[in-house]
């Protein structure tokens, strides 16, 4: 992640945090949010999961309109902007400053979207790696 991408990722995190459901708002230690941006940058979508300390999670939504300018800036500052645009991004962040990850998908705009058909696999993918127990 470049410094410019990090700035935009932190802005997105700040905009998403207020939407954490009430019963998870204080207990959430990490968030995974998938963010879709249309090719022309005029439409967007996404969803998120909040994780508590023992690993339980809940899905939630957030207002997209406030995120749209930040998503467009994130796409514009991406190192591959001149040659190809990402279609969706996975933003994973925690309460600690170093807990910030950003991944991109260039082909499948729904790669991280949770559906009835894929939820078992996608939920494992969405879980932030910094929540995993340390491996020996």
mmCIF file of C-alpha atoms in Angstrom:
data_model
loop_
_atom_site.group_PDB
_atom_site.id
_atom_site.type_symbol
_atom_site.label_atom_id
_atom_site.label_comp_id
_atom_site.label_asym_id
_atom_site.label_seq_id
_atom_site.Cartn_x
_atom_site.Cartn_y
_atom_site.Cartn_z
ATOM 1 C CA UNK A 1 0.000 0.000 0.000
ATOM 2 C CA UNK A 2 1.422 3.359 -1.006
ATOM 3 C CA UNK A 3 1.288 6.335 1.386
ATOM 4 C CA UNK A 4 -1.415 7.936 -0.804
ATOM 5 C CA UNK A 5 -3.490 4.743 -0.684
ATOM 6 C CA UNK A 6 -3.065 4.585 3.086
ATOM 7 C CA UNK A 7 -4.457 8.115 3.469
ATOM 8 C CA UNK A 8 -7.567 7.162 1.488
ATOM 9 C CA UNK A 9 -7.927 3.825 3.317
ATOM 10 C CA UNK A 10 -7.911 5.615 6.677
ATOM 11 C CA UNK A 11 -10.526 8.079 5.401
ATOM 12 C CA UNK A 12 -12.739 5.175 4.337
ATOM 13 C CA UNK A 13 -12.307 3.470 7.714
ATOM 14 C CA UNK A 14 -13.318 6.661 9.508
ATOM 15 C CA UNK A 15 -16.462 6.925 7.368
ATOM 16 C CA UNK A 16 -17.416 3.263 7.902
ATOM 17 C CA UNK A 17 -16.868 3.106 11.694
ATOM 18 C CA UNK A 18 -20.054 4.996 12.690
ATOM 19 C CA UNK A 19 -22.182 2.357 10.924
ATOM 20 C CA UNK A 20 -21.057 -0.565 13.106
ATOM 21 C CA UNK A 21 -24.233 -2.021 14.663
ATOM 22 C CA UNK A 22 -24.902 -0.893 18.229
ATOM 23 C CA UNK A 23 -24.297 -4.268 19.860
ATOM 24 C CA UNK A 24 -20.859 -4.468 18.199
ATOM 25 C CA UNK A 25 -19.888 -0.785 18.229
ATOM 26 C CA UNK A 26 -17.803 -0.918 21.406
ATOM 27 C CA UNK A 27 -16.665 -4.539 21.136
ATOM 28 C CA UNK A 28 -15.538 -4.532 17.501
ATOM 29 C CA UNK A 29 -11.781 -4.963 17.219
ATOM 30 C CA UNK A 30 -11.677 -5.280 13.422
ATOM 31 C CA UNK A 31 -13.690 -4.533 10.305
ATOM 32 C CA UNK A 32 -13.617 -6.003 6.808
ATOM 33 C CA UNK A 33 -15.356 -3.946 4.148
ATOM 34 C CA UNK A 34 -15.645 -4.777 0.473
ATOM 35 C CA UNK A 35 -16.096 -1.728 -1.697
ATOM 36 C CA UNK A 36 -17.223 -1.827 -5.310
ATOM 37 C CA UNK A 37 -16.729 1.127 -7.672
ATOM 38 C CA UNK A 38 -18.288 1.346 -11.136
ATOM 39 C CA UNK A 39 -15.992 1.789 -14.139
ATOM 40 C CA UNK A 40 -17.068 5.430 -14.552
ATOM 41 C CA UNK A 41 -16.709 6.137 -10.819
ATOM 42 C CA UNK A 42 -20.313 7.323 -10.472
ATOM 43 C CA UNK A 43 -21.718 4.261 -8.722
ATOM 44 C CA UNK A 44 -20.533 2.256 -5.746
ATOM 45 C CA UNK A 45 -21.630 -0.394 -3.303
ATOM 46 C CA UNK A 46 -20.350 -2.662 -0.617
ATOM 47 C CA UNK A 47 -20.841 -4.267 2.727
ATOM 48 C CA UNK A 48 -18.892 -5.000 5.888
ATOM 49 C CA UNK A 49 -18.371 -7.333 8.817
ATOM 50 C CA UNK A 50 -17.437 -6.312 12.348
ATOM 51 C CA UNK A 51 -15.403 -8.760 14.463
ATOM 52 C CA UNK A 52 -15.256 -8.918 18.239
ATOM 53 C CA UNK A 53 -12.340 -10.059 20.387
ATOM 54 C CA UNK A 54 -13.371 -13.716 20.434
ATOM 55 C CA UNK A 55 -13.908 -13.872 16.678
ATOM 56 C CA UNK A 56 -17.658 -13.546 16.376
ATOM 57 C CA UNK A 57 -18.785 -11.291 13.562
ATOM 58 C CA UNK A 58 -21.839 -9.563 12.203
ATOM 59 C CA UNK A 59 -22.560 -8.087 8.808
ATOM 60 C CA UNK A 60 -23.613 -4.486 8.354
ATOM 61 C CA UNK A 61 -24.120 -1.860 5.705
ATOM 62 C CA UNK A 62 -22.989 1.744 5.530
ATOM 63 C CA UNK A 63 -23.952 4.830 3.509
ATOM 64 C CA UNK A 64 -22.200 4.769 0.142
ATOM 65 C CA UNK A 65 -22.613 8.376 -0.995
ATOM 66 C CA UNK A 66 -20.060 9.838 1.490
ATOM 67 C CA UNK A 67 -17.528 7.180 0.414
ATOM 68 C CA UNK A 68 -17.814 7.828 -3.329
ATOM 69 C CA UNK A 69 -15.281 10.698 -3.593
ATOM 70 C CA UNK A 70 -12.794 8.808 -1.418
ATOM 71 C CA UNK A 71 -13.193 5.644 -3.520
ATOM 72 C CA UNK A 72 -12.576 7.645 -6.694
ATOM 73 C CA UNK A 73 -9.454 9.181 -5.164
ATOM 74 C CA UNK A 74 -8.298 5.735 -4.013
ATOM 75 C CA UNK A 75 -8.634 4.460 -7.578
ATOM 76 C CA UNK A 76 -6.809 7.522 -8.951
ATOM 77 C CA UNK A 77 -3.822 7.144 -6.592
ATOM 78 C CA UNK A 78 -3.452 3.404 -7.229
ATOM 79 C CA UNK A 79 -0.109 2.607 -8.932
ATOM 80 C CA UNK A 80 -1.889 0.783 -11.806
ATOM 81 C CA UNK A 81 -4.327 3.632 -12.519
ATOM 82 C CA UNK A 82 -2.889 4.436 -15.953
ATOM 83 C CA UNK A 83 -3.062 0.846 -17.212
ATOM 84 C CA UNK A 84 -6.023 -0.762 -15.419
ATOM 85 C CA UNK A 85 -8.620 0.054 -12.776
ATOM 86 C CA UNK A 86 -9.556 -2.143 -9.848
ATOM 87 C CA UNK A 87 -13.235 -3.118 -9.687
ATOM 88 C CA UNK A 88 -13.528 -3.818 -5.993
ATOM 89 C CA UNK A 89 -11.367 -3.337 -2.927
ATOM 90 C CA UNK A 90 -11.206 -5.168 0.385
ATOM 91 C CA UNK A 91 -10.416 -2.848 3.271
ATOM 92 C CA UNK A 92 -9.501 -4.542 6.555
ATOM 93 C CA UNK A 93 -8.747 -2.461 9.615
ATOM 94 C CA UNK A 94 -8.578 -2.756 13.355
ATOM 95 C CA UNK A 95 -8.398 -0.455 16.343
ATOM 96 C CA UNK A 96 -4.587 -0.399 16.269
ATOM 97 C CA UNK A 97 -2.787 1.887 13.817
ATOM 98 C CA UNK A 98 -0.783 -0.920 12.172
ATOM 99 C CA UNK A 99 -3.916 -3.006 11.540
ATOM 100 C CA UNK A 100 -4.705 -1.798 8.036
ATOM 101 C CA UNK A 101 -4.835 -3.865 4.826
ATOM 102 C CA UNK A 102 -6.072 -3.085 1.364
ATOM 103 C CA UNK A 103 -6.517 -5.648 -1.422
ATOM 104 C CA UNK A 104 -7.820 -5.168 -4.944
ATOM 105 C CA UNK A 105 -9.720 -7.248 -7.479
ATOM 106 C CA UNK A 106 -9.445 -6.344 -11.167
ATOM 107 C CA UNK A 107 -11.784 -8.893 -12.774
ATOM 108 C CA UNK A 108 -14.669 -9.879 -10.479
ATOM 109 C CA UNK A 109 -16.500 -6.919 -8.912
ATOM 110 C CA UNK A 110 -18.336 -9.308 -6.565
ATOM 111 C CA UNK A 111 -15.336 -11.302 -5.339
ATOM 112 C CA UNK A 112 -15.866 -10.416 -1.668
ATOM 113 C CA UNK A 113 -19.650 -10.060 -1.734
ATOM 114 C CA UNK A 114 -21.309 -12.469 0.707
ATOM 115 C CA UNK A 115 -24.159 -14.497 -0.804
ATOM 116 C CA UNK A 116 -26.138 -17.524 0.302
ATOM 117 C CA UNK A 117 -24.142 -19.667 -2.118
ATOM 118 C CA UNK A 118 -20.645 -18.556 -1.083
ATOM 119 C CA UNK A 119 -20.887 -17.349 2.503
ATOM 120 C CA UNK A 120 -18.762 -20.113 4.064
ATOM 121 C CA UNK A 121 -15.793 -19.458 1.780
ATOM 122 C CA UNK A 122 -16.111 -15.678 1.641
ATOM 123 C CA UNK A 123 -16.481 -15.284 5.410
ATOM 124 C CA UNK A 124 -13.120 -17.018 5.857
ATOM 125 C CA UNK A 125 -11.548 -14.716 3.264
ATOM 126 C CA UNK A 126 -12.993 -11.591 4.876
ATOM 127 C CA UNK A 127 -11.576 -12.363 8.324
ATOM 128 C CA UNK A 128 -8.634 -9.970 8.822
ATOM 129 C CA UNK A 129 -5.309 -11.811 9.138
ATOM 130 C CA UNK A 130 -4.335 -9.812 12.203
ATOM 131 C CA UNK A 131 -7.176 -11.563 14.095
ATOM 132 C CA UNK A 132 -5.665 -14.988 13.456
ATOM 133 C CA UNK A 133 -3.786 -16.606 16.324
ATOM 134 C CA UNK A 134 -0.016 -16.498 15.994
ATOM 135 C CA UNK A 135 1.362 -19.514 14.187
ATOM 136 C CA UNK A 136 4.382 -21.272 15.763
#
